[in-house]
Tab-separated table of C-alpha atoms and ligand atoms in Angstrom:
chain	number	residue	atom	x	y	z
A	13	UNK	CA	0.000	0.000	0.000
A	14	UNK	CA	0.974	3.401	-0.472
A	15	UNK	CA	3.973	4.158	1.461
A	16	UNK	CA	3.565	7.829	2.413
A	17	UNK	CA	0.646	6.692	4.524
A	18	UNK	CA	2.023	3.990	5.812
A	19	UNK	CA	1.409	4.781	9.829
A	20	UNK	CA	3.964	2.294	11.166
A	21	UNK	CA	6.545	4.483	9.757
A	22	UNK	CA	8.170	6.595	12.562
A	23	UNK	CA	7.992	10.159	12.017
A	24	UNK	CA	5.861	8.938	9.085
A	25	UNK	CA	2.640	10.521	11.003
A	26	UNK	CA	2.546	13.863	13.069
A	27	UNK	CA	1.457	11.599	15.969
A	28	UNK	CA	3.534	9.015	17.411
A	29	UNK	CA	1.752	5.564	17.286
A	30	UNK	CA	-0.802	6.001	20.232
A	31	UNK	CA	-0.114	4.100	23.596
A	32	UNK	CA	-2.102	1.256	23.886
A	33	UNK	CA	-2.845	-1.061	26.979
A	34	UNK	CA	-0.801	1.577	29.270
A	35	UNK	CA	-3.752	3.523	30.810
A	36	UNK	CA	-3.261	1.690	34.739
A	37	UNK	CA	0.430	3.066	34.437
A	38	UNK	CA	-0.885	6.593	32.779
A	39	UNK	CA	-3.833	6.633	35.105
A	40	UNK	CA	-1.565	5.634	38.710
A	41	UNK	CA	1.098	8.724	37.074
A	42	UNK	CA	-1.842	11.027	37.044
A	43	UNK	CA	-2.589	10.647	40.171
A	44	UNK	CA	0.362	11.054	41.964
A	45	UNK	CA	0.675	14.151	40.138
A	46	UNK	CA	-2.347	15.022	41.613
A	47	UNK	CA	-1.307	13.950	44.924
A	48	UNK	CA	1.582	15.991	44.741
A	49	UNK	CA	-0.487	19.461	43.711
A	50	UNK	CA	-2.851	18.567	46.509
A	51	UNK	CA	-0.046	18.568	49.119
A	52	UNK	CA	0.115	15.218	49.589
A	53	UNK	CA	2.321	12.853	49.091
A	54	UNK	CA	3.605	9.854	46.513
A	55	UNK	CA	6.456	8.223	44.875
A	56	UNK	CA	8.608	8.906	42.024
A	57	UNK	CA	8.403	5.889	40.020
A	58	UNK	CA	10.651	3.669	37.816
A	59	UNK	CA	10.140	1.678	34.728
A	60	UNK	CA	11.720	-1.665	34.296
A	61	UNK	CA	11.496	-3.649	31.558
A	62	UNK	CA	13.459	-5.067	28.193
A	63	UNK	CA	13.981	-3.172	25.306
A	64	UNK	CA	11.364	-2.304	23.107
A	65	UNK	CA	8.925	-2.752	25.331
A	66	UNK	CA	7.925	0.850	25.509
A	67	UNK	CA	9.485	2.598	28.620
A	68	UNK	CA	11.095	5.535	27.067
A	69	UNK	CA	7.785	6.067	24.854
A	70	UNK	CA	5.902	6.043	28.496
A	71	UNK	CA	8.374	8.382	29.660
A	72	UNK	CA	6.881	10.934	27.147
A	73	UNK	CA	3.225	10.539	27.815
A	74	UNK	CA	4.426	10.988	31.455
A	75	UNK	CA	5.619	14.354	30.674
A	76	UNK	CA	2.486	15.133	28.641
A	77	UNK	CA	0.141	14.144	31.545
A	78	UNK	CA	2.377	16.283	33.989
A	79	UNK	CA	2.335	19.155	31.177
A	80	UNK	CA	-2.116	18.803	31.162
A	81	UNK	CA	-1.514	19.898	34.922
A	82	UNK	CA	0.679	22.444	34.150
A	83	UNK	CA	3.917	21.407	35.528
A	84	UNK	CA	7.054	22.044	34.093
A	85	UNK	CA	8.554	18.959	32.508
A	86	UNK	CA	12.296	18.045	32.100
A	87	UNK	CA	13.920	14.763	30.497
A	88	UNK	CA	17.104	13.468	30.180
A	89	UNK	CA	19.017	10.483	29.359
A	90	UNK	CA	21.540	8.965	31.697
A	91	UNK	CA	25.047	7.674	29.333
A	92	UNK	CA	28.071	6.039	31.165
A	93	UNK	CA	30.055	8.929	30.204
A	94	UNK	CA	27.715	11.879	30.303
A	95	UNK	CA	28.221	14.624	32.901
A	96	UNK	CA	25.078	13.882	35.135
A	97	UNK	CA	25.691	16.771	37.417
A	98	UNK	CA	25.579	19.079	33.846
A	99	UNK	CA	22.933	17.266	32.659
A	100	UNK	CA	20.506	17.554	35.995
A	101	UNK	CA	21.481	21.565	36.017
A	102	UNK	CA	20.571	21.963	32.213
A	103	UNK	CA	17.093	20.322	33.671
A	104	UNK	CA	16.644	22.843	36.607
A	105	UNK	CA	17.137	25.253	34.647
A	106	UNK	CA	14.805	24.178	31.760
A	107	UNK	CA	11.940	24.001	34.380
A	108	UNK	CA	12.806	27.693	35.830
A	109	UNK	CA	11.885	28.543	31.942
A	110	UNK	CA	8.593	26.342	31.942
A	111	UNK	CA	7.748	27.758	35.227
A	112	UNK	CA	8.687	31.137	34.410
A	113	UNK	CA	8.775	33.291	31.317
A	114	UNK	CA	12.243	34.351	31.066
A	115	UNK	CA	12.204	37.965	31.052
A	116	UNK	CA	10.081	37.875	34.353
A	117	UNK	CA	12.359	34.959	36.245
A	118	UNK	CA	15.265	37.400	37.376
A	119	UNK	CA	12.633	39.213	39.449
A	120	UNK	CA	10.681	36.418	40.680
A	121	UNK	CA	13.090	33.585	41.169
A	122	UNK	CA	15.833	35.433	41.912
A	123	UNK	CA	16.882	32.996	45.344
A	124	UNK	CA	16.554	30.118	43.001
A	125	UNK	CA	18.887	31.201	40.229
A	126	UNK	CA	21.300	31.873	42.947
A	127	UNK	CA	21.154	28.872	44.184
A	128	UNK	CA	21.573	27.323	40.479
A	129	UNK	CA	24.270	30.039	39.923
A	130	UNK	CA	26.069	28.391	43.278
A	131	UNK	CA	25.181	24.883	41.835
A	132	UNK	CA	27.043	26.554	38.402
A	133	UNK	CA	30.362	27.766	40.305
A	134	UNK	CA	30.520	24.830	42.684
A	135	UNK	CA	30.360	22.171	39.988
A	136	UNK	CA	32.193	24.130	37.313
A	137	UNK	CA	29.495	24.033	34.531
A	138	UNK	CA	29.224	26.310	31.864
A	139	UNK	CA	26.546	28.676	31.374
A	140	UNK	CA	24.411	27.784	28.496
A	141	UNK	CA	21.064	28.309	27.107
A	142	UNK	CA	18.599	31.125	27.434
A	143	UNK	CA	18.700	32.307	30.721
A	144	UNK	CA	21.903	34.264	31.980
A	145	UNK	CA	22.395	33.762	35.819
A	146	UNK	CA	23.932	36.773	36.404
A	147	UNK	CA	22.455	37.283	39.748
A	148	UNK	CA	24.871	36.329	43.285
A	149	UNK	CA	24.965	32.798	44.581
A	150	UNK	CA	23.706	32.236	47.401
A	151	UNK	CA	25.854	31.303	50.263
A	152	UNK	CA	25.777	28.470	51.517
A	153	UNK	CA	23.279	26.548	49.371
A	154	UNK	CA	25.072	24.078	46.560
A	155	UNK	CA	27.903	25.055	47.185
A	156	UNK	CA	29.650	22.450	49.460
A	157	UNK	CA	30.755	20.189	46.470
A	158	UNK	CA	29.594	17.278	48.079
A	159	UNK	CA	26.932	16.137	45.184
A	160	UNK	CA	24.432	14.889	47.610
A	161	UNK	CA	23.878	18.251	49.538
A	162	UNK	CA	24.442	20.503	46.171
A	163	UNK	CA	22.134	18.580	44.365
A	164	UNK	CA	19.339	18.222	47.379
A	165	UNK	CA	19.886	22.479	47.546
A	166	UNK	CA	19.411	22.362	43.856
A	167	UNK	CA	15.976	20.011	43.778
A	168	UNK	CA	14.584	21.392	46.786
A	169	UNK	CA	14.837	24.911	45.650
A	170	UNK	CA	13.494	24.740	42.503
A	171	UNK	CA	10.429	21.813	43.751
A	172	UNK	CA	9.703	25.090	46.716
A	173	UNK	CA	9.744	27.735	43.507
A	174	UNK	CA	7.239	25.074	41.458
A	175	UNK	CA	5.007	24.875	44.837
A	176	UNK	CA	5.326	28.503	45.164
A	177	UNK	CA	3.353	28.917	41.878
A	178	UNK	CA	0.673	25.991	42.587
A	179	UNK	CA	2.756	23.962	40.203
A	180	UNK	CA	4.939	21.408	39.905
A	181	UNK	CA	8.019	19.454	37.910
A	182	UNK	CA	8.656	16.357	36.382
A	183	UNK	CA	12.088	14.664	35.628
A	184	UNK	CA	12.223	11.650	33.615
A	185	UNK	CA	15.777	10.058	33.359
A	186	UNK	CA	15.726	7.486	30.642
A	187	UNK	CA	18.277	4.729	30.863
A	188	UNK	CA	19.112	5.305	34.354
A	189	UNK	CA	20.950	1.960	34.477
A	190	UNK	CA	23.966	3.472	33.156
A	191	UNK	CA	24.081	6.106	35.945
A	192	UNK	CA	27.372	5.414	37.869
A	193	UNK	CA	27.034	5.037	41.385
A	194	UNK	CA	28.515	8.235	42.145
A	195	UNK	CA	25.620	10.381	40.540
A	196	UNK	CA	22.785	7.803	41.827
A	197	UNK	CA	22.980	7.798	45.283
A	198	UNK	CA	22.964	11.998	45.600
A	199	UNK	CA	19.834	11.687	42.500
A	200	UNK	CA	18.145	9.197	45.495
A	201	UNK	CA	19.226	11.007	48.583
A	202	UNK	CA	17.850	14.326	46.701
A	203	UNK	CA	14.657	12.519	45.638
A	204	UNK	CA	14.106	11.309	49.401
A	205	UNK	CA	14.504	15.121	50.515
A	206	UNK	CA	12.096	15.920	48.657
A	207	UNK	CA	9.442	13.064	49.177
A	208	UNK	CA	9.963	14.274	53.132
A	209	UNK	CA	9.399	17.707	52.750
A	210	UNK	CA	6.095	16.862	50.574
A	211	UNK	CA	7.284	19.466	47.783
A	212	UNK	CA	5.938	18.205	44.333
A	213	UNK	CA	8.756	16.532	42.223
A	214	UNK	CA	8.389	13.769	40.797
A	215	UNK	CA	11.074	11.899	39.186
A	216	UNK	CA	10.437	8.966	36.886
A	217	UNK	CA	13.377	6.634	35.543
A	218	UNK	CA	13.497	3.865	33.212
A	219	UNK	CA	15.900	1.580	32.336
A	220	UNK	CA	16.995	-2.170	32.103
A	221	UNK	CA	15.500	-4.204	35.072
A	222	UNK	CA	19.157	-4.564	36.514
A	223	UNK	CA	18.550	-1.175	37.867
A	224	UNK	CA	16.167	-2.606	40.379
A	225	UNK	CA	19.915	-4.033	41.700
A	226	UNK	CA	21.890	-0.760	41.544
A	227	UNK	CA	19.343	0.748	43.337
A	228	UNK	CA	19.197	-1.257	46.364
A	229	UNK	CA	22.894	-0.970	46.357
A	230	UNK	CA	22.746	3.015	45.832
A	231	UNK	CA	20.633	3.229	49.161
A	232	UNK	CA	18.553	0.277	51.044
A	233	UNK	CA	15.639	2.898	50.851
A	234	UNK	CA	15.653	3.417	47.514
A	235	UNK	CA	13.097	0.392	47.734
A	236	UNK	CA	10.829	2.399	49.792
A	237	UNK	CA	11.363	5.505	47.842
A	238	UNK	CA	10.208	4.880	44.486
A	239	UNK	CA	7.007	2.310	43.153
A	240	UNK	CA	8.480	-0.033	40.724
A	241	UNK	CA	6.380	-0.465	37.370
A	242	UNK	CA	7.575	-3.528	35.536
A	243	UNK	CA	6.702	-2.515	31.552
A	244	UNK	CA	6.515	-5.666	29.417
A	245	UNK	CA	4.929	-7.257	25.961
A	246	UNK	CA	1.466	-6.061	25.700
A	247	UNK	CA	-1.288	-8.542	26.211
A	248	UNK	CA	-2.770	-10.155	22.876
A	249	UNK	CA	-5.644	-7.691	22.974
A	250	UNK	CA	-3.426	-4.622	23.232
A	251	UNK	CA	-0.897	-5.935	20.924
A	252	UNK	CA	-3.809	-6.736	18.588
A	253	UNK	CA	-5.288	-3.064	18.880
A	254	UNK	CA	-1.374	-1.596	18.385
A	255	UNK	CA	-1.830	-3.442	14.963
A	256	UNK	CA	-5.649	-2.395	14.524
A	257	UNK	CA	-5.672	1.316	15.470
A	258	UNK	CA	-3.095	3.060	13.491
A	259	UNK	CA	-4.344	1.191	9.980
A	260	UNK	CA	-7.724	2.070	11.049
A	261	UNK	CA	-7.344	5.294	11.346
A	262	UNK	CA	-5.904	5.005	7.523
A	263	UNK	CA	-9.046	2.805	6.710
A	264	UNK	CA	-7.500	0.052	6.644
A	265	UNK	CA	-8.243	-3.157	8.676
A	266	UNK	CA	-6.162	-6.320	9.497
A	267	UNK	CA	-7.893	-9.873	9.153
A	268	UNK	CA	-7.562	-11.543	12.138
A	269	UNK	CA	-5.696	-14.238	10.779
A	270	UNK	CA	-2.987	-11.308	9.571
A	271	UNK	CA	-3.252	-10.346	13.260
A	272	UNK	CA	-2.581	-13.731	14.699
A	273	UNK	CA	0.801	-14.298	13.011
A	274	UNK	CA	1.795	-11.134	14.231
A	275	UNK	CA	1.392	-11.681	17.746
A	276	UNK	CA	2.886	-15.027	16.961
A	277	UNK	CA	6.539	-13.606	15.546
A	278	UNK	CA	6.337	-10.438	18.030
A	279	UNK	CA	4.887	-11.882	20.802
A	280	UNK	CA	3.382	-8.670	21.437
A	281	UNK	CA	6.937	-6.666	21.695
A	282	UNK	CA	6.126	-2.971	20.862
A	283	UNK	CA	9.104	-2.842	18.577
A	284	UNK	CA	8.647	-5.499	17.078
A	285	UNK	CA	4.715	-5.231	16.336
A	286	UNK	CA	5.468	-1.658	14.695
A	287	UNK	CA	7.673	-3.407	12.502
A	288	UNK	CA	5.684	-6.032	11.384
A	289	UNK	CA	3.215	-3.498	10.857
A	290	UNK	CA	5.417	-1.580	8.216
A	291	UNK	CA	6.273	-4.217	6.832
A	292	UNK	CA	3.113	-5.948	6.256
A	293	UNK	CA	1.523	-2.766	5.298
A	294	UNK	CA	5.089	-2.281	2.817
A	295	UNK	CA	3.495	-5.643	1.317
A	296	UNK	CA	-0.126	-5.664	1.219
A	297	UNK	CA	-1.785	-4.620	-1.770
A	298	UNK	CA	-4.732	-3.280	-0.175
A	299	UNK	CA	-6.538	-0.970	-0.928
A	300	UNK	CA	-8.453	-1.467	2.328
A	301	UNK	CA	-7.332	-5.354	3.640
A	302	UNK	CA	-4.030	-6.749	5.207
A	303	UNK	CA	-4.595	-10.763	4.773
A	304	UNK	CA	-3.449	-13.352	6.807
A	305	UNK	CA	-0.877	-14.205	3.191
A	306	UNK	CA	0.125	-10.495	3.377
A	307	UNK	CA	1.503	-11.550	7.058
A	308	UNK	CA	2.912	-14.135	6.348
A	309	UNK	CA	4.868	-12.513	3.277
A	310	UNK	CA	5.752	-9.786	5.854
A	311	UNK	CA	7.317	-12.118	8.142
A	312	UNK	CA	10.853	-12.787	6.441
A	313	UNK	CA	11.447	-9.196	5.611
A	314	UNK	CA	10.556	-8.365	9.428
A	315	UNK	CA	12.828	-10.805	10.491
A	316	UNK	CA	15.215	-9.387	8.179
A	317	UNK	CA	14.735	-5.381	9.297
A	318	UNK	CA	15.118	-6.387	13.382
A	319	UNK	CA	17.936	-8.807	12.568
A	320	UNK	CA	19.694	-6.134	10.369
A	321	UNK	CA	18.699	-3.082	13.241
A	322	UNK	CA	17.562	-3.990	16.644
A	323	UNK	CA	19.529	-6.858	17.415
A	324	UNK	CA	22.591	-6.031	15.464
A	325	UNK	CA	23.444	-2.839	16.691
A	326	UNK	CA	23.492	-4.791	20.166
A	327	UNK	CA	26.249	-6.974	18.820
A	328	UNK	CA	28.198	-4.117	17.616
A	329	UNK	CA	31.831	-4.071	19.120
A	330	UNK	CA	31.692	-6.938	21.756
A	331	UNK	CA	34.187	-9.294	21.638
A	332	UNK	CA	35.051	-12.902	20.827
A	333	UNK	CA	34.565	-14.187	24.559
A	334	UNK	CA	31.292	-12.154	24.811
A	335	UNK	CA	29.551	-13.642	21.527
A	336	UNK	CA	31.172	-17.266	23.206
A	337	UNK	CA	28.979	-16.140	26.402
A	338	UNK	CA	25.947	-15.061	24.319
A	339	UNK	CA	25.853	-18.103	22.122
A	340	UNK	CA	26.154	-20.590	25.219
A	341	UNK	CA	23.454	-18.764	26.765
A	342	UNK	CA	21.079	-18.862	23.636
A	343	UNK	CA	22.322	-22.673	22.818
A	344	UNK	CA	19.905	-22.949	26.459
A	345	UNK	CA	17.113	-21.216	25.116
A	346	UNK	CA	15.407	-17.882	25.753
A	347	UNK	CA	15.800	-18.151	29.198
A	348	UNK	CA	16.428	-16.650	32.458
A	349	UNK	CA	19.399	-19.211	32.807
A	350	UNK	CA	21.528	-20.303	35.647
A	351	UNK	CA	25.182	-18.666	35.474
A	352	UNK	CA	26.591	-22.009	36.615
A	353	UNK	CA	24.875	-23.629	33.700
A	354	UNK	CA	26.392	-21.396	31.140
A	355	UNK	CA	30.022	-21.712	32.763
A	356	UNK	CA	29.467	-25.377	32.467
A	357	UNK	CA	27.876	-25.680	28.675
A	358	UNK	CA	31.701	-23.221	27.834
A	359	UNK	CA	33.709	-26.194	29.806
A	360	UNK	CA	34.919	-23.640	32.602
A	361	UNK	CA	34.018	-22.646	36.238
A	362	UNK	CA	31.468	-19.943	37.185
A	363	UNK	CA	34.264	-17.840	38.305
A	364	UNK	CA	36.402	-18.560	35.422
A	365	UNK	CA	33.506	-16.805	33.316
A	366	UNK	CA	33.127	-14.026	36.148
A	367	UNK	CA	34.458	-11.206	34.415
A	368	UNK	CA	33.120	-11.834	31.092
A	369	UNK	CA	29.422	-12.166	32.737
A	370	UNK	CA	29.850	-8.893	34.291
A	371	UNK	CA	31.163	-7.030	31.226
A	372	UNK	CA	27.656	-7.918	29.319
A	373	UNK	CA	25.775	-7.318	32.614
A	374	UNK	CA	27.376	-3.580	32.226
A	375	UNK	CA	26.964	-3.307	28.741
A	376	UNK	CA	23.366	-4.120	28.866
A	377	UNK	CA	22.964	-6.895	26.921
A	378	UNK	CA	22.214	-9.163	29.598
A	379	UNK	CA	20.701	-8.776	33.375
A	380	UNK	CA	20.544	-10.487	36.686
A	381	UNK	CA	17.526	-11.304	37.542
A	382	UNK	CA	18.174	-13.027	40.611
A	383	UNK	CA	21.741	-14.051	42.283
A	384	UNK	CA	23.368	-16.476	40.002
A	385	UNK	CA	20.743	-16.114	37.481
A	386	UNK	CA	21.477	-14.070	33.893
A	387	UNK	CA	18.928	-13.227	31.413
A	388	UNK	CA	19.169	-11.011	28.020
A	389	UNK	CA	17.744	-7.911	28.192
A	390	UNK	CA	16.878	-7.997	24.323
A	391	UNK	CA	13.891	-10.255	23.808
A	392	UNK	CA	13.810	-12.653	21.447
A	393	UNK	CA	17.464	-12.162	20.837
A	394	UNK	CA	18.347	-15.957	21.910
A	395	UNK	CA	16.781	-16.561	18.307
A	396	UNK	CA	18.774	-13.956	16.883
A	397	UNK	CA	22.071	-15.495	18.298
A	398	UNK	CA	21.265	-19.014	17.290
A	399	UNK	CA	21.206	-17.840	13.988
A	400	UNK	CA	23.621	-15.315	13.254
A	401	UNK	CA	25.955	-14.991	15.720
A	402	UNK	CA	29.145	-17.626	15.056
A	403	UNK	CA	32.554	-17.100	17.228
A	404	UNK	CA	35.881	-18.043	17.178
A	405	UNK	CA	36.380	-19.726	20.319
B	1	ADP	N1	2.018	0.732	24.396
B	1	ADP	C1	2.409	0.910	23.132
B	1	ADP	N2	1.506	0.991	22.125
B	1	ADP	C2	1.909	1.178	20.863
B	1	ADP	N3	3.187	1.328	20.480
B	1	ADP	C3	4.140	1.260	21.412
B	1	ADP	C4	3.799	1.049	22.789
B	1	ADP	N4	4.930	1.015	23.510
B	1	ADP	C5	5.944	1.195	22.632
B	1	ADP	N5	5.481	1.341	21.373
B	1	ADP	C6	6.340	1.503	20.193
B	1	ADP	O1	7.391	0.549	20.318
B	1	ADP	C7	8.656	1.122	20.052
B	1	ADP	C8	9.624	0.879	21.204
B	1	ADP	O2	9.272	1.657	22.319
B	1	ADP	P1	10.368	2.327	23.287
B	1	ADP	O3	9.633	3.185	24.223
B	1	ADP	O4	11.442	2.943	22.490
B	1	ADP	O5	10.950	1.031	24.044
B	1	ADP	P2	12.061	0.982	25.194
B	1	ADP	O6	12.362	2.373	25.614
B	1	ADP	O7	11.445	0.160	26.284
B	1	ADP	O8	13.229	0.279	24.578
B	1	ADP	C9	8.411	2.583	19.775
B	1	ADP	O9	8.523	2.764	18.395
B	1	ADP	C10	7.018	2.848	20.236
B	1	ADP	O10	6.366	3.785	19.410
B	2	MG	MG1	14.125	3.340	25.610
């Protein structure tokens, strides 16, 4: 069908691809924004789950719901080697902007720039974007260079200045799994500030589910802190509508055998459904029908696009004794697996493989799930492995 309609294409449509089968995790967000403007009190969240499963695309309607209410909304994405502590300021001061029109912020937020200006000297960050902080720091407020107390200054200042205005702000940190320890543990001491002073910021991070680890190990009250939303496949009557809606609103409609192999290859992965939906639509003829042969046709060149994308990109730069780890692992199937089991099926000891466990663990291609237990974060990619992945030793 025609191609410049084709509504599985991202960025092909104004709209993103609507959420579907979200609204409890949109719904419980709304309400502790609500909470929070009421004075009361709720958690910052965070969003587990494998890639492609949807988190960072949650992430945004988060912001949008918080936006409805009129808070100011701030993302950013954590990166091993990423300045957090520029990152978080570049967000503080984004929110001072949605809270404030610029050229009326010097006068009315004048303690809170300083206090961001402090944050600015203290931490040695540049001064960039829109608004120029040429106001005096204020003594004695994030500027102690010990992260935890800067950045708790920093938070609680501008959360007071939100309140202030009978709004609020919103932080989403996507990836938050490759925050470094170092930058965590101030974000959660910060966070828990903030939760006890009832001032409404919310933060909401996403990432691998080995986070759920690194935060217990940041602080034991992380645990407490945040509510934990695992974000996984969509049910087949989600993942059906995923399919259904967007060609619908073309006036198109899938047959529901078309549907059923598509749940069958994705098994109701986001990512993967919005490919097989370009695709299929790539290959139907139409004008007004995807068939259940359309599908099927569809199926080798989706295959083709996620093995070619998706999972390759994963596979990108590891080495020899990492695709030997991988392929062990998806010689077992698509698992969670037991580490000892993989050590054994390579011939060597658990600790012999120690190292090499760790070094996927940390580039995220594979998670903990429980001790002595490893699991790919990529779903589906066992398959991948089986059949494309061959190693030297
Ligand atoms: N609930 C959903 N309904 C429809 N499409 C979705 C849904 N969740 C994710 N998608 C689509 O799936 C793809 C992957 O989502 P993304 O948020 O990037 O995954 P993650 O961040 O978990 O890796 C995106 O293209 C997104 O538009
Ligand atoms: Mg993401």
């Amino acid at each position: 069908m025609d191609p410049i309609s084709n509504p599985y294409s991202p960025g092909a449509g104004k709209r993103p691809p609507a959420l579907v089968g979200r609204d409890g995790q949109i719904d419980e967000f709304d309400v502790a924004v609500r909470r929070l403007a009421a004075g009361r009190s709720d958690r910052s969240q965070i969003l587990t789950g494998l890639r492609g499963a949807g988190k960072t695309v949650l992430l945004r309607e988060f912001r949008d719901v918080a936006a409805r209410h009129s808070w100011a909304t701030q993302s950013l994405e954590a990166a091993k080697d990423s300045l957090f502590v520029h990152q978080i300021a570049a967000a503080v001061q984004g929110a001072l902007l949605d809270l404030t029109p610029s050229r009326r912020l010097s006068q009315m937020a004048s303690r809170v720039l300083g206090v961001l200006k402090s944050f600015h000297l203290s931490w040695e960050i540049p001064e960039a974007g829109t608004v120029t902080l040429d106001v005096d720091p204020v003594d004695g407020r994030a500027d102690s260079r010990i992260l935890e107390r800067d950045l708790t200054d920093l938070l609680r200042e501008v959360a007071q200045h939100a309140k202030d205005q009978n709004k609020g702000v919103v932080i989403t940190v996507d990836e938050i799994q490759h925050l470094p320890m170092q930058h965590l543990r101030p974000l959660i001491v910060g966070l828990h500030e903030i939760s006890q002073l009832g001032l409404p910021l919310l933060m909401v991070g996403a990432g691998l589910p080995s986070v759920l680890g690194l935060l217990g190990e940041a602080r034991t009250y992380a645990e407490r802190l945040f509510s934990f939303v695992e974000i996984n496949s969509l049910g087949d009557d989600a993942a059906a509508q995923a399919l259904a809606e967007p060609a619908s609103a073309e006036g198109v409609s899938w047959d529901d055998g078309a549907i059923e192999e598509a749940l069958s290859l994705t098994q109701g992965y986001p990512y993967f459904l919005q490919e097989f939906g370009k695709q299929a639509w790539r290959i139907a003829e139409g004008p007004d029908r995807i068939t259940r042969q359309d599908a099927l046709d569809a199926i080798p060149l989706v295959r083709a696009e996620l093995d070619s994308g998706f999972f390759r990109v994963r596979m990108d730069r590891t080495t020899d004794t990492q695709r030997a780890y991988l392929a062990a692992m998806a010689e077992m199937g698509p698992g969670p697996h037991r580490s000892g089991d993989v050590a054994a099926a390579l011939g060597k000891k658990t600790t012999q493989v120690g190292t090499v466990r760790h070094s996927l663990i940390q580039r995220g291609l594979c998670y903990s799930p429980r001790h002595d237990v490893i699991a790919f974060t990529v779903p589906m990619f066992d398959e991948f492995i089986r059949h494309h992945v061959t190693c030297s030793s």
